[in-house]
Amino acid sequence: MDLEAAVIALQGYETLRIPGLLQTEAYVRALLNAHHPPLDDETIELRVAARLERQHMLTARPTTYFGFGFGFGFGFVFGEIALRCPVGGPEMMREQCERLLELGASRNVDIEVMPTSQGAHAGINGPTVLLESPDHQHYAYEEGQSMSVLHADSETVSKLTQRFGVIRMQALNAEESARLIREVADQW
C-alpha cells in the first residue's frame, strides 16, 4: 500500500470482483462481511476506512498517467462476472455500477470489462496489479486466497506487463465497457 500511494501509474486486472480502488463503501462492506473466518467489527471498520482512503488517489492525482505504454493514469480491467454477481444485492450493485461510470468518465481513469463471451483469455488465472514508481521502477503485485507477492525483478514484471497488454486487447474498450456497465446497472 505504501508503494501504491506514491505510484505514477497503476493498472490492474481483477477476475471476479470490482477492483478495490473502484469499490463503493457498501460493496467493500459486503465483501468484508462475507469473509471467512468472520472478521470482527473493528477489523471491518479499519479495512473499510483504509480502502476508502486509498481511493482518494484517483481524484487527488488527475495527472497520473499510465506507464508501461498504456495511456491513462489508472487502468482497470475486470471480468464481466463482477458486474453480474449480486454482492450486497441489486440496489448496492446499481450504486456500484453508477460509481464505475462516474470514475470511468475521469480523464485519468480507464475502465474496461472482460466479457464472459471471451471465454479463455490471458487473465483467466487470476488478478494482477502493475505499478510504476516516481523513479520509474516497475513492480507487479499478485494476490491469492492465502498469500500475496510483490514482484520487482524485471523478468517477472515484464511477463506480467505483456500479459496485461493482451488482457486489455481481449477486453471491451472503454466505450464498449461503459455501455455494458450501463446495461447491467439498468438490469439491477
Short mmCIF file of N, CA and C in Angstrom, two decimals:
data_model
loop_
_atom_site.label_atom_id
_atom_site.label_comp_id
_atom_site.label_asym_id
_atom_site.label_seq_id
_atom_site.Cartn_x
_atom_site.Cartn_y
_atom_site.Cartn_z
N MET A 1 0.82 -1.19 0.00
CA MET A 1 0.00 0.00 0.00
C MET A 1 0.87 1.26 0.00
N ASP A 2 2.04 1.19 0.65
CA ASP A 2 2.94 2.35 0.63
C ASP A 2 3.39 2.64 -0.79
N LEU A 3 3.75 1.62 -1.52
CA LEU A 3 4.17 1.79 -2.91
C LEU A 3 3.01 2.33 -3.74
N GLU A 4 1.84 1.78 -3.55
CA GLU A 4 0.66 2.20 -4.30
C GLU A 4 0.38 3.69 -4.09
N ALA A 5 0.59 4.19 -2.87
CA ALA A 5 0.28 5.58 -2.55
C ALA A 5 1.15 6.57 -3.33
N ALA A 6 2.30 6.13 -3.79
CA ALA A 6 3.23 7.04 -4.46
C ALA A 6 3.35 6.81 -5.96
N VAL A 7 2.64 5.85 -6.51
CA VAL A 7 2.83 5.49 -7.91
C VAL A 7 2.47 6.62 -8.86
N ILE A 8 3.10 6.57 -10.03
CA ILE A 8 2.74 7.50 -11.11
C ILE A 8 1.88 6.78 -12.15
N ALA A 9 1.79 5.46 -12.03
CA ALA A 9 0.95 4.68 -12.93
C ALA A 9 0.53 3.40 -12.22
N LEU A 10 -0.72 3.00 -12.44
CA LEU A 10 -1.25 1.79 -11.85
C LEU A 10 -2.25 1.18 -12.81
N GLN A 11 -2.07 -0.08 -13.13
CA GLN A 11 -3.00 -0.83 -13.96
C GLN A 11 -3.27 -2.15 -13.27
N GLY A 12 -4.47 -2.67 -13.42
CA GLY A 12 -4.75 -3.93 -12.77
C GLY A 12 -5.86 -4.70 -13.43
N TYR A 13 -5.82 -6.00 -13.24
CA TYR A 13 -6.85 -6.90 -13.72
C TYR A 13 -7.39 -7.67 -12.52
N GLU A 14 -8.69 -7.75 -12.43
CA GLU A 14 -9.37 -8.50 -11.38
C GLU A 14 -10.34 -9.47 -12.05
N THR A 15 -10.38 -10.69 -11.57
CA THR A 15 -11.20 -11.70 -12.23
C THR A 15 -12.66 -11.67 -11.81
N LEU A 16 -12.94 -11.69 -10.51
CA LEU A 16 -14.29 -11.95 -10.03
C LEU A 16 -14.95 -10.81 -9.27
N ARG A 17 -14.23 -9.77 -8.95
CA ARG A 17 -14.82 -8.67 -8.19
C ARG A 17 -14.37 -7.34 -8.76
N ILE A 18 -15.06 -6.30 -8.37
CA ILE A 18 -14.68 -4.96 -8.76
C ILE A 18 -13.36 -4.63 -8.05
N PRO A 19 -12.39 -4.05 -8.74
CA PRO A 19 -11.11 -3.70 -8.10
C PRO A 19 -11.32 -2.77 -6.90
N GLY A 20 -10.52 -2.96 -5.87
CA GLY A 20 -10.66 -2.23 -4.61
C GLY A 20 -10.71 -0.72 -4.76
N LEU A 21 -9.91 -0.15 -5.65
CA LEU A 21 -9.90 1.30 -5.80
C LEU A 21 -11.18 1.84 -6.43
N LEU A 22 -12.03 0.95 -6.95
CA LEU A 22 -13.28 1.36 -7.59
C LEU A 22 -14.51 1.00 -6.77
N GLN A 23 -14.32 0.34 -5.65
CA GLN A 23 -15.45 -0.17 -4.87
C GLN A 23 -16.15 0.93 -4.06
N THR A 24 -17.47 0.86 -4.01
CA THR A 24 -18.22 1.74 -3.12
C THR A 24 -18.07 1.23 -1.69
N GLU A 25 -18.39 2.07 -0.73
CA GLU A 25 -18.31 1.65 0.67
C GLU A 25 -19.21 0.44 0.93
N ALA A 26 -20.40 0.46 0.38
CA ALA A 26 -21.33 -0.65 0.59
C ALA A 26 -20.78 -1.95 0.01
N TYR A 27 -20.15 -1.87 -1.15
CA TYR A 27 -19.57 -3.06 -1.78
C TYR A 27 -18.43 -3.61 -0.92
N VAL A 28 -17.57 -2.71 -0.43
CA VAL A 28 -16.46 -3.12 0.45
C VAL A 28 -17.02 -3.85 1.66
N ARG A 29 -18.02 -3.25 2.29
CA ARG A 29 -18.61 -3.85 3.49
C ARG A 29 -19.20 -5.23 3.20
N ALA A 30 -19.89 -5.36 2.08
CA ALA A 30 -20.48 -6.64 1.72
C ALA A 30 -19.40 -7.71 1.55
N LEU A 31 -18.30 -7.35 0.90
CA LEU A 31 -17.20 -8.30 0.73
C LEU A 31 -16.60 -8.70 2.07
N LEU A 32 -16.35 -7.70 2.92
CA LEU A 32 -15.74 -7.99 4.22
C LEU A 32 -16.67 -8.79 5.13
N ASN A 33 -17.97 -8.55 5.03
CA ASN A 33 -18.92 -9.32 5.83
C ASN A 33 -19.04 -10.76 5.35
N ALA A 34 -18.63 -11.04 4.12
CA ALA A 34 -18.66 -12.40 3.59
C ALA A 34 -17.37 -13.16 3.89
N HIS A 35 -16.40 -12.48 4.47
CA HIS A 35 -15.09 -13.09 4.75
C HIS A 35 -15.25 -14.28 5.69
N HIS A 36 -14.45 -15.32 5.44
CA HIS A 36 -14.48 -16.48 6.32
C HIS A 36 -13.06 -16.92 6.60
N PRO A 37 -12.65 -17.08 7.84
CA PRO A 37 -13.49 -16.94 9.01
C PRO A 37 -13.94 -15.49 9.19
N PRO A 38 -15.07 -15.28 9.86
CA PRO A 38 -15.63 -13.93 10.00
C PRO A 38 -14.65 -12.96 10.66
N LEU A 39 -14.71 -11.71 10.22
CA LEU A 39 -13.89 -10.65 10.80
C LEU A 39 -14.68 -9.95 11.89
N ASP A 40 -13.98 -9.46 12.91
CA ASP A 40 -14.67 -8.70 13.95
C ASP A 40 -15.00 -7.30 13.43
N ASP A 41 -15.93 -6.62 14.10
CA ASP A 41 -16.41 -5.31 13.65
C ASP A 41 -15.28 -4.29 13.55
N GLU A 42 -14.36 -4.30 14.49
CA GLU A 42 -13.26 -3.33 14.47
C GLU A 42 -12.37 -3.54 13.23
N THR A 43 -12.08 -4.78 12.89
CA THR A 43 -11.26 -5.07 11.71
C THR A 43 -11.99 -4.64 10.45
N ILE A 44 -13.29 -4.90 10.38
CA ILE A 44 -14.06 -4.48 9.21
C ILE A 44 -13.99 -2.97 9.07
N GLU A 45 -14.21 -2.24 10.15
CA GLU A 45 -14.19 -0.77 10.08
C GLU A 45 -12.82 -0.25 9.66
N LEU A 46 -11.76 -0.85 10.17
CA LEU A 46 -10.41 -0.43 9.79
C LEU A 46 -10.15 -0.69 8.30
N ARG A 47 -10.58 -1.83 7.82
CA ARG A 47 -10.36 -2.17 6.41
C ARG A 47 -11.21 -1.32 5.47
N VAL A 48 -12.44 -1.03 5.87
CA VAL A 48 -13.28 -0.16 5.05
C VAL A 48 -12.64 1.22 4.97
N ALA A 49 -12.23 1.75 6.10
CA ALA A 49 -11.61 3.09 6.12
C ALA A 49 -10.34 3.12 5.27
N ALA A 50 -9.54 2.08 5.38
CA ALA A 50 -8.30 2.02 4.60
C ALA A 50 -8.59 1.96 3.10
N ARG A 51 -9.55 1.15 2.71
CA ARG A 51 -9.90 1.02 1.29
C ARG A 51 -10.40 2.36 0.74
N LEU A 52 -11.27 3.02 1.48
CA LEU A 52 -11.82 4.29 1.02
C LEU A 52 -10.74 5.38 0.97
N GLU A 53 -9.82 5.36 1.92
CA GLU A 53 -8.73 6.33 1.92
C GLU A 53 -7.84 6.14 0.69
N ARG A 54 -7.55 4.91 0.33
CA ARG A 54 -6.73 4.62 -0.85
C ARG A 54 -7.37 5.17 -2.12
N GLN A 55 -8.68 5.20 -2.18
CA GLN A 55 -9.38 5.64 -3.38
C GLN A 55 -9.18 7.12 -3.69
N HIS A 56 -8.77 7.89 -2.71
CA HIS A 56 -8.58 9.32 -2.93
C HIS A 56 -7.53 9.61 -4.00
N MET A 57 -6.63 8.67 -4.22
CA MET A 57 -5.59 8.91 -5.24
C MET A 57 -6.20 9.07 -6.64
N LEU A 58 -7.36 8.48 -6.87
CA LEU A 58 -7.98 8.57 -8.19
C LEU A 58 -8.38 10.00 -8.53
N THR A 59 -8.85 10.74 -7.54
CA THR A 59 -9.27 12.12 -7.78
C THR A 59 -8.22 13.14 -7.37
N ALA A 60 -7.38 12.78 -6.42
CA ALA A 60 -6.37 13.72 -5.93
C ALA A 60 -5.21 13.89 -6.91
N ARG A 61 -5.03 12.92 -7.80
CA ARG A 61 -3.91 12.96 -8.73
C ARG A 61 -4.40 12.79 -10.16
N PRO A 62 -5.14 13.79 -10.67
CA PRO A 62 -5.72 13.65 -12.02
C PRO A 62 -4.69 13.64 -13.14
N THR A 63 -3.44 13.96 -12.84
CA THR A 63 -2.43 13.97 -13.90
C THR A 63 -1.60 12.69 -13.91
N THR A 64 -1.91 11.75 -13.02
CA THR A 64 -1.21 10.48 -13.06
C THR A 64 -1.50 9.84 -14.41
N TYR A 65 -0.45 9.31 -15.03
CA TYR A 65 -0.61 8.75 -16.38
C TYR A 65 -0.33 7.27 -16.34
N PHE A 66 -0.78 6.58 -17.37
CA PHE A 66 -0.43 5.17 -17.49
C PHE A 66 1.03 5.09 -17.89
N GLY A 67 1.76 4.29 -17.19
CA GLY A 67 3.10 3.95 -17.63
C GLY A 67 2.98 2.72 -18.51
N PHE A 68 4.03 2.02 -18.69
CA PHE A 68 4.01 0.76 -19.43
C PHE A 68 3.48 0.94 -20.85
N GLY A 69 3.43 2.20 -21.34
CA GLY A 69 2.97 2.44 -22.69
C GLY A 69 1.47 2.28 -22.89
N PHE A 70 0.66 2.35 -21.82
CA PHE A 70 -0.77 2.10 -21.95
C PHE A 70 -1.64 3.34 -22.01
N GLY A 71 -1.15 4.54 -21.76
CA GLY A 71 -2.01 5.72 -21.88
C GLY A 71 -2.35 6.39 -20.57
N PHE A 72 -3.58 6.24 -20.05
CA PHE A 72 -4.09 6.94 -18.87
C PHE A 72 -3.32 6.65 -17.59
N GLY A 73 -3.77 7.20 -16.45
CA GLY A 73 -3.11 7.06 -15.16
C GLY A 73 -3.48 5.81 -14.40
N PHE A 74 -4.75 5.51 -14.35
CA PHE A 74 -5.22 4.35 -13.62
C PHE A 74 -6.04 3.50 -14.59
N GLY A 75 -5.61 2.29 -14.81
CA GLY A 75 -6.29 1.42 -15.76
C GLY A 75 -6.77 0.16 -15.06
N PHE A 76 -8.03 -0.14 -15.21
CA PHE A 76 -8.63 -1.30 -14.57
C PHE A 76 -9.37 -2.14 -15.59
N VAL A 77 -9.13 -3.42 -15.54
CA VAL A 77 -9.89 -4.39 -16.33
C VAL A 77 -10.42 -5.40 -15.32
N PHE A 78 -11.67 -5.76 -15.45
CA PHE A 78 -12.22 -6.79 -14.58
C PHE A 78 -13.22 -7.62 -15.35
N GLY A 79 -13.44 -8.82 -14.86
CA GLY A 79 -14.36 -9.73 -15.52
C GLY A 79 -15.81 -9.28 -15.41
N GLU A 80 -16.57 -9.52 -16.47
CA GLU A 80 -17.99 -9.17 -16.50
C GLU A 80 -18.74 -9.77 -15.32
N ILE A 81 -18.30 -10.93 -14.87
CA ILE A 81 -18.99 -11.59 -13.76
C ILE A 81 -19.02 -10.69 -12.53
N ALA A 82 -18.02 -9.80 -12.37
CA ALA A 82 -18.01 -8.88 -11.23
C ALA A 82 -19.19 -7.93 -11.27
N LEU A 83 -19.68 -7.61 -12.46
CA LEU A 83 -20.85 -6.74 -12.60
C LEU A 83 -22.15 -7.48 -12.32
N ARG A 84 -22.14 -8.77 -12.57
CA ARG A 84 -23.37 -9.55 -12.50
C ARG A 84 -23.55 -10.33 -11.20
N CYS A 85 -22.50 -10.43 -10.40
CA CYS A 85 -22.58 -11.12 -9.11
C CYS A 85 -23.25 -10.18 -8.10
N PRO A 86 -24.36 -10.57 -7.49
CA PRO A 86 -25.13 -9.66 -6.65
C PRO A 86 -24.52 -9.41 -5.27
N VAL A 87 -23.32 -8.88 -5.25
CA VAL A 87 -22.66 -8.56 -3.98
C VAL A 87 -23.49 -7.48 -3.28
N GLY A 88 -24.08 -7.83 -2.14
CA GLY A 88 -24.86 -6.86 -1.38
C GLY A 88 -26.26 -6.62 -1.89
N GLY A 89 -26.64 -7.22 -3.01
CA GLY A 89 -27.99 -7.07 -3.52
C GLY A 89 -28.11 -6.08 -4.67
N PRO A 90 -29.29 -6.04 -5.30
CA PRO A 90 -29.50 -5.24 -6.51
C PRO A 90 -29.22 -3.74 -6.34
N GLU A 91 -29.73 -3.13 -5.28
CA GLU A 91 -29.53 -1.68 -5.11
C GLU A 91 -28.05 -1.35 -4.95
N MET A 92 -27.36 -2.17 -4.19
CA MET A 92 -25.93 -1.97 -3.98
C MET A 92 -25.17 -2.12 -5.30
N MET A 93 -25.56 -3.07 -6.11
CA MET A 93 -24.87 -3.28 -7.38
C MET A 93 -25.18 -2.16 -8.37
N ARG A 94 -26.40 -1.64 -8.34
CA ARG A 94 -26.74 -0.50 -9.19
C ARG A 94 -25.86 0.70 -8.79
N GLU A 95 -25.73 0.93 -7.49
CA GLU A 95 -24.87 2.00 -6.99
C GLU A 95 -23.42 1.78 -7.41
N GLN A 96 -22.96 0.54 -7.34
CA GLN A 96 -21.58 0.23 -7.74
C GLN A 96 -21.37 0.50 -9.22
N CYS A 97 -22.32 0.11 -10.04
CA CYS A 97 -22.22 0.37 -11.48
C CYS A 97 -22.19 1.87 -11.77
N GLU A 98 -23.01 2.64 -11.07
CA GLU A 98 -23.02 4.10 -11.25
C GLU A 98 -21.66 4.68 -10.88
N ARG A 99 -21.06 4.17 -9.82
CA ARG A 99 -19.73 4.64 -9.40
C ARG A 99 -18.70 4.32 -10.49
N LEU A 100 -18.78 3.16 -11.09
CA LEU A 100 -17.85 2.80 -12.16
C LEU A 100 -17.99 3.76 -13.33
N LEU A 101 -19.22 4.08 -13.69
CA LEU A 101 -19.45 5.01 -14.81
C LEU A 101 -18.91 6.40 -14.49
N GLU A 102 -19.10 6.83 -13.25
CA GLU A 102 -18.59 8.13 -12.82
C GLU A 102 -17.07 8.17 -12.89
N LEU A 103 -16.42 7.17 -12.33
CA LEU A 103 -14.95 7.13 -12.34
C LEU A 103 -14.40 6.97 -13.76
N GLY A 104 -15.07 6.15 -14.56
CA GLY A 104 -14.61 5.92 -15.93
C GLY A 104 -14.70 7.15 -16.81
N ALA A 105 -15.49 8.12 -16.40
CA ALA A 105 -15.59 9.38 -17.15
C ALA A 105 -14.43 10.32 -16.84
N SER A 106 -13.63 10.01 -15.82
CA SER A 106 -12.46 10.83 -15.48
C SER A 106 -11.39 10.69 -16.56
N ARG A 107 -10.63 11.73 -16.77
CA ARG A 107 -9.63 11.68 -17.84
C ARG A 107 -8.43 10.81 -17.49
N ASN A 108 -8.25 10.47 -16.22
CA ASN A 108 -7.09 9.67 -15.84
C ASN A 108 -7.45 8.26 -15.39
N VAL A 109 -8.72 7.86 -15.58
CA VAL A 109 -9.15 6.52 -15.18
C VAL A 109 -9.76 5.82 -16.39
N ASP A 110 -9.27 4.64 -16.67
CA ASP A 110 -9.76 3.84 -17.78
C ASP A 110 -10.32 2.54 -17.20
N ILE A 111 -11.57 2.24 -17.52
CA ILE A 111 -12.22 1.04 -17.01
C ILE A 111 -12.66 0.20 -18.20
N GLU A 112 -12.22 -1.05 -18.20
CA GLU A 112 -12.56 -1.98 -19.27
C GLU A 112 -13.07 -3.28 -18.65
N VAL A 113 -13.97 -3.92 -19.36
CA VAL A 113 -14.58 -5.15 -18.88
C VAL A 113 -14.18 -6.30 -19.81
N MET A 114 -13.77 -7.41 -19.18
CA MET A 114 -13.51 -8.64 -19.93
C MET A 114 -14.84 -9.37 -20.05
N PRO A 115 -15.40 -9.45 -21.25
CA PRO A 115 -16.72 -10.09 -21.38
C PRO A 115 -16.63 -11.59 -21.15
N THR A 116 -17.68 -12.15 -20.58
CA THR A 116 -17.70 -13.59 -20.36
C THR A 116 -17.66 -14.34 -21.69
N SER A 117 -18.13 -13.69 -22.75
CA SER A 117 -18.12 -14.32 -24.08
C SER A 117 -16.70 -14.53 -24.61
N GLN A 118 -15.72 -13.88 -24.00
CA GLN A 118 -14.32 -14.05 -24.42
C GLN A 118 -13.85 -15.48 -24.16
N GLY A 119 -14.46 -16.14 -23.18
CA GLY A 119 -14.03 -17.50 -22.85
C GLY A 119 -12.66 -17.48 -22.21
N ALA A 120 -11.82 -18.45 -22.56
CA ALA A 120 -10.46 -18.48 -22.02
C ALA A 120 -9.70 -17.26 -22.54
N HIS A 121 -8.98 -16.59 -21.64
CA HIS A 121 -8.24 -15.38 -22.02
C HIS A 121 -6.98 -15.27 -21.18
N ALA A 122 -6.16 -14.29 -21.46
CA ALA A 122 -4.85 -14.15 -20.83
C ALA A 122 -4.91 -13.94 -19.32
N GLY A 123 -6.01 -13.43 -18.79
CA GLY A 123 -6.10 -13.16 -17.37
C GLY A 123 -6.87 -14.18 -16.56
N ILE A 124 -7.25 -15.26 -17.18
CA ILE A 124 -8.14 -16.22 -16.52
C ILE A 124 -7.54 -16.85 -15.26
N ASN A 125 -6.21 -16.84 -15.15
CA ASN A 125 -5.57 -17.46 -13.99
C ASN A 125 -5.53 -16.58 -12.76
N GLY A 126 -5.96 -15.32 -12.87
CA GLY A 126 -6.05 -14.52 -11.65
C GLY A 126 -5.64 -13.07 -11.80
N PRO A 127 -5.84 -12.33 -10.71
CA PRO A 127 -5.61 -10.89 -10.72
C PRO A 127 -4.13 -10.50 -10.69
N THR A 128 -3.86 -9.32 -11.23
CA THR A 128 -2.52 -8.75 -11.25
C THR A 128 -2.65 -7.23 -11.18
N VAL A 129 -1.73 -6.59 -10.49
CA VAL A 129 -1.64 -5.13 -10.47
C VAL A 129 -0.23 -4.75 -10.88
N LEU A 130 -0.12 -3.80 -11.80
CA LEU A 130 1.17 -3.28 -12.26
C LEU A 130 1.32 -1.87 -11.72
N LEU A 131 2.51 -1.57 -11.19
CA LEU A 131 2.77 -0.27 -10.59
C LEU A 131 4.06 0.31 -11.14
N GLU A 132 4.08 1.64 -11.29
CA GLU A 132 5.31 2.34 -11.68
C GLU A 132 5.56 3.43 -10.65
N SER A 133 6.74 3.41 -10.05
CA SER A 133 7.10 4.38 -9.02
C SER A 133 7.55 5.70 -9.64
N PRO A 134 7.65 6.76 -8.84
CA PRO A 134 8.11 8.06 -9.37
C PRO A 134 9.51 8.00 -10.00
N ASP A 135 10.34 7.05 -9.56
CA ASP A 135 11.67 6.90 -10.17
C ASP A 135 11.66 5.85 -11.28
N HIS A 136 10.46 5.53 -11.78
CA HIS A 136 10.24 4.64 -12.93
C HIS A 136 10.67 3.20 -12.70
N GLN A 137 10.60 2.78 -11.45
CA GLN A 137 10.77 1.36 -11.15
C GLN A 137 9.42 0.69 -11.37
N HIS A 138 9.45 -0.49 -11.93
CA HIS A 138 8.21 -1.21 -12.24
C HIS A 138 8.06 -2.40 -11.30
N TYR A 139 6.84 -2.59 -10.84
CA TYR A 139 6.51 -3.67 -9.93
C TYR A 139 5.23 -4.35 -10.41
N ALA A 140 5.06 -5.58 -9.97
CA ALA A 140 3.82 -6.31 -10.24
C ALA A 140 3.40 -6.97 -8.94
N TYR A 141 2.11 -6.94 -8.68
CA TYR A 141 1.56 -7.49 -7.45
C TYR A 141 0.51 -8.53 -7.81
N GLU A 142 0.63 -9.70 -7.22
CA GLU A 142 -0.36 -10.76 -7.42
C GLU A 142 -0.90 -11.17 -6.06
N GLU A 143 -2.22 -11.34 -6.00
CA GLU A 143 -2.87 -11.67 -4.74
C GLU A 143 -3.67 -12.95 -4.90
N GLY A 144 -3.57 -13.82 -3.91
CA GLY A 144 -4.32 -15.07 -3.93
C GLY A 144 -5.11 -15.25 -2.65
N GLN A 145 -5.68 -16.40 -2.47
CA GLN A 145 -6.51 -16.69 -1.30
C GLN A 145 -5.73 -16.54 0.01
N SER A 146 -4.51 -17.05 0.04
CA SER A 146 -3.79 -17.06 1.31
C SER A 146 -2.44 -16.35 1.27
N MET A 147 -2.04 -15.85 0.13
CA MET A 147 -0.77 -15.14 0.08
C MET A 147 -0.75 -14.15 -1.07
N SER A 148 0.13 -13.16 -0.93
CA SER A 148 0.31 -12.14 -1.96
C SER A 148 1.79 -11.98 -2.23
N VAL A 149 2.13 -11.57 -3.46
CA VAL A 149 3.52 -11.44 -3.84
C VAL A 149 3.71 -10.12 -4.58
N LEU A 150 4.73 -9.36 -4.18
CA LEU A 150 5.12 -8.15 -4.89
C LEU A 150 6.39 -8.49 -5.65
N HIS A 151 6.35 -8.40 -6.97
CA HIS A 151 7.50 -8.73 -7.82
C HIS A 151 8.23 -7.44 -8.19
N ALA A 152 9.54 -7.47 -8.08
CA ALA A 152 10.36 -6.33 -8.50
C ALA A 152 11.35 -6.74 -9.59
N ASP A 153 11.56 -8.05 -9.77
CA ASP A 153 12.53 -8.48 -10.78
C ASP A 153 11.98 -8.21 -12.17
N SER A 154 12.83 -7.68 -13.01
CA SER A 154 12.40 -7.20 -14.32
C SER A 154 11.81 -8.29 -15.21
N GLU A 155 12.30 -9.51 -15.12
CA GLU A 155 11.79 -10.58 -15.97
C GLU A 155 10.33 -10.90 -15.65
N THR A 156 10.01 -11.05 -14.37
CA THR A 156 8.64 -11.34 -13.97
C THR A 156 7.72 -10.17 -14.28
N VAL A 157 8.18 -8.95 -13.96
CA VAL A 157 7.36 -7.76 -14.22
C VAL A 157 7.10 -7.63 -15.72
N SER A 158 8.11 -7.91 -16.53
CA SER A 158 7.94 -7.84 -17.98
C SER A 158 6.89 -8.84 -18.47
N LYS A 159 6.95 -10.06 -17.99
CA LYS A 159 5.97 -11.08 -18.39
C LYS A 159 4.56 -10.67 -18.00
N LEU A 160 4.40 -10.16 -16.77
CA LEU A 160 3.07 -9.76 -16.31
C LEU A 160 2.58 -8.51 -17.04
N THR A 161 3.49 -7.62 -17.41
CA THR A 161 3.12 -6.44 -18.19
C THR A 161 2.66 -6.85 -19.58
N GLN A 162 3.37 -7.78 -20.20
CA GLN A 162 2.96 -8.28 -21.51
C GLN A 162 1.60 -8.96 -21.43
N ARG A 163 1.40 -9.73 -20.37
CA ARG A 163 0.11 -10.40 -20.19
C ARG A 163 -1.00 -9.36 -20.04
N PHE A 164 -0.75 -8.31 -19.27
CA PHE A 164 -1.77 -7.28 -19.09
C PHE A 164 -2.09 -6.60 -20.42
N GLY A 165 -1.10 -6.42 -21.26
CA GLY A 165 -1.35 -5.85 -22.59
C GLY A 165 -2.31 -6.72 -23.40
N VAL A 166 -2.14 -8.03 -23.33
CA VAL A 166 -3.04 -8.94 -24.04
C VAL A 166 -4.43 -8.91 -23.40
N ILE A 167 -4.49 -8.85 -22.07
CA ILE A 167 -5.78 -8.75 -21.38
C ILE A 167 -6.53 -7.53 -21.88
N ARG A 168 -5.86 -6.40 -21.98
CA ARG A 168 -6.52 -5.17 -22.46
C ARG A 168 -7.00 -5.32 -23.90
N MET A 169 -6.22 -6.01 -24.72
CA MET A 169 -6.65 -6.23 -26.11
C MET A 169 -7.87 -7.13 -26.19
N GLN A 170 -7.98 -8.09 -25.27
CA GLN A 170 -9.09 -9.03 -25.29
C GLN A 170 -10.36 -8.46 -24.64
N ALA A 171 -10.19 -7.45 -23.79
CA ALA A 171 -11.33 -6.84 -23.10
C ALA A 171 -12.08 -5.89 -24.03
N LEU A 172 -13.28 -5.52 -23.63
CA LEU A 172 -14.01 -4.48 -24.33
C LEU A 172 -13.27 -3.16 -24.13
N ASN A 173 -13.30 -2.27 -25.12
CA ASN A 173 -12.65 -0.98 -24.91
C ASN A 173 -13.47 -0.16 -23.92
N ALA A 174 -12.97 1.02 -23.55
CA ALA A 174 -13.62 1.83 -22.51
C ALA A 174 -15.06 2.20 -22.87
N GLU A 175 -15.31 2.55 -24.11
CA GLU A 175 -16.66 2.94 -24.51
C GLU A 175 -17.61 1.74 -24.50
N GLU A 176 -17.16 0.61 -25.03
CA GLU A 176 -17.98 -0.60 -25.01
C GLU A 176 -18.23 -1.05 -23.57
N SER A 177 -17.21 -0.92 -22.73
CA SER A 177 -17.34 -1.29 -21.33
C SER A 177 -18.37 -0.42 -20.62
N ALA A 178 -18.32 0.90 -20.89
CA ALA A 178 -19.29 1.82 -20.27
C ALA A 178 -20.71 1.44 -20.70
N ARG A 179 -20.89 1.09 -21.95
CA ARG A 179 -22.23 0.67 -22.42
C ARG A 179 -22.69 -0.59 -21.67
N LEU A 180 -21.78 -1.55 -21.51
CA LEU A 180 -22.14 -2.78 -20.79
C LEU A 180 -22.45 -2.48 -19.33
N ILE A 181 -21.64 -1.65 -18.70
CA ILE A 181 -21.89 -1.29 -17.29
C ILE A 181 -23.25 -0.61 -17.15
N ARG A 182 -23.58 0.29 -18.07
CA ARG A 182 -24.89 0.97 -18.04
C ARG A 182 -26.02 -0.05 -18.22
N GLU A 183 -25.84 -0.98 -19.14
CA GLU A 183 -26.84 -2.01 -19.38
C GLU A 183 -27.07 -2.86 -18.13
N VAL A 184 -25.98 -3.26 -17.49
CA VAL A 184 -26.10 -4.07 -16.28
C VAL A 184 -26.73 -3.26 -15.15
N ALA A 185 -26.35 -1.98 -15.01
CA ALA A 185 -26.92 -1.12 -13.99
C ALA A 185 -28.43 -1.03 -14.16
N ASP A 186 -28.88 -0.90 -15.39
CA ASP A 186 -30.32 -0.79 -15.67
C ASP A 186 -31.05 -2.10 -15.37
N GLN A 187 -30.34 -3.23 -15.44
CA GLN A 187 -30.94 -4.53 -15.14
C GLN A 187 -31.06 -4.75 -13.63
N TRP A 188 -30.18 -4.11 -12.87
CA TRP A 188 -30.25 -4.27 -11.41
C TRP A 188 -31.45 -3.51 -10.90
#
